[in-house]
Coordinates of C-alpha atoms in Angstrom, one line a residue:
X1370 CA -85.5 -50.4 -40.8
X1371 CA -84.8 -47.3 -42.4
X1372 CA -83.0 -45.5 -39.1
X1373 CA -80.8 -48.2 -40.0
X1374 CA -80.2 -47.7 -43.6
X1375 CA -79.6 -44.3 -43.2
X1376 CA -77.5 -44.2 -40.4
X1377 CA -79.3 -43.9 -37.6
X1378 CA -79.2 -46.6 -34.9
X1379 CA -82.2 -46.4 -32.2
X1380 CA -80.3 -48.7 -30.1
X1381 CA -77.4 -46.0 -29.7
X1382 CA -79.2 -43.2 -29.8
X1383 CA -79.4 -43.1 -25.8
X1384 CA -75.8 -43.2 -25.8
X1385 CA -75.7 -40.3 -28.3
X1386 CA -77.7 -38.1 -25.8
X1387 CA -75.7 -38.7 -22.8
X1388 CA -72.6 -37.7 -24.9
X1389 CA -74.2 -34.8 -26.4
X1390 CA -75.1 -33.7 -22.8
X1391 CA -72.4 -34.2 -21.5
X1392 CA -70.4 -31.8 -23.9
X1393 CA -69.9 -28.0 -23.5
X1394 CA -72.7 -25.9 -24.6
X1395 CA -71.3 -23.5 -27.7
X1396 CA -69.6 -20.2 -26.5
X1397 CA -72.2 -17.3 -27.4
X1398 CA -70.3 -15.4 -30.4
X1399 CA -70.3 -11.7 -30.0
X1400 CA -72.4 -11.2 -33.2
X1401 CA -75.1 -13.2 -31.9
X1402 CA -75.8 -10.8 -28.5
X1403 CA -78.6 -8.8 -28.7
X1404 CA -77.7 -5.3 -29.0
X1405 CA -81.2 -4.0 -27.5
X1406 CA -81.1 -5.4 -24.5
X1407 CA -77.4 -4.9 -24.1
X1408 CA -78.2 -1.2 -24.6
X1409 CA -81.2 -1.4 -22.2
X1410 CA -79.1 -3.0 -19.4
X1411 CA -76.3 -0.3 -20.2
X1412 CA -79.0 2.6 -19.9
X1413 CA -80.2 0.7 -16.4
X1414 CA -76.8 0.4 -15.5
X1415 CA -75.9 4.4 -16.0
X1416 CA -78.9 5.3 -14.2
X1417 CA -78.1 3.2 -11.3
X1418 CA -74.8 5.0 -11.3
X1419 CA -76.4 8.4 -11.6
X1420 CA -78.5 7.9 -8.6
X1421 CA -75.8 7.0 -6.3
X1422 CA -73.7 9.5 -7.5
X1423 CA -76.7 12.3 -6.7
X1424 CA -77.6 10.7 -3.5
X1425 CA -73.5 10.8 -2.4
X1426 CA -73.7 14.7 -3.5
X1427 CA -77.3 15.2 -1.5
X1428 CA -75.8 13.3 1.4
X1429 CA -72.9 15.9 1.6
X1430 CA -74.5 19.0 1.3
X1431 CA -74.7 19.6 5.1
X1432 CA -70.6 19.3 5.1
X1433 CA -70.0 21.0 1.7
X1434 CA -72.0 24.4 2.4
X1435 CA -70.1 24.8 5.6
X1436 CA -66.6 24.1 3.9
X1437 CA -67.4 26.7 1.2
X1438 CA -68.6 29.2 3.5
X1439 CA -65.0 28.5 5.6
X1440 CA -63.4 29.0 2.7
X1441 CA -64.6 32.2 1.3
X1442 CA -64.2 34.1 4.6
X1443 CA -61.1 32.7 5.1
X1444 CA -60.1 33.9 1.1
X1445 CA -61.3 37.8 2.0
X1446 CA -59.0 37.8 5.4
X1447 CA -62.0 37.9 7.7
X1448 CA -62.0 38.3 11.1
X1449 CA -64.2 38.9 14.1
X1450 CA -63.5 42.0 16.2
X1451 CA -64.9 42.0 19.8
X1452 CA -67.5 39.7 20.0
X1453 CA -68.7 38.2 23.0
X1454 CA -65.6 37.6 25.4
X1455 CA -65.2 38.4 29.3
X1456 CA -63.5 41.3 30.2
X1457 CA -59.8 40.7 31.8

């Protein structure tokens, strides 16, 4: 008796639901996010990026050390005299 004084109708309340349900849930507003675990999944996110980046640079080291080593002889003009070649 009082649901009904007051407003509230038991017999539509099912319908109510199903309508409620059936709307959007609210979009999250930016000042509700929680900064601590935004800054924890940032920090995770950096470190993943860290890692690759160190395992791409660790990865090339057998094609870098070469290169530089090219490089510097090539940058002080050196050359091999004789060597190991057949005579004419």
């Amino acid at each position: 008796m009082l649901d009904v004084v007051f407003g509230r109708n038991p017999a539509h309340d099912g319908r109510r639901a199903r309508k409620e349900t059936a709307m959007k849930p609210e979009q999250e507003r930016f000042w509700e996010v929680d900064l601590v675990a935004l800054l924890v999944q940032w920090w995770k996110d950096i470190a993943i990026f860290v890692a690759t980046a160190l395992t791409f640079v660790v990865l090339a080291l057998p094609v870098i050390i070469p290169a530089l080593i090219m490089w510097f002889l090539l940058s002080i003009n050196f050359t091999i005299n004789g060597g190991m070649t057949l005579p004419p």
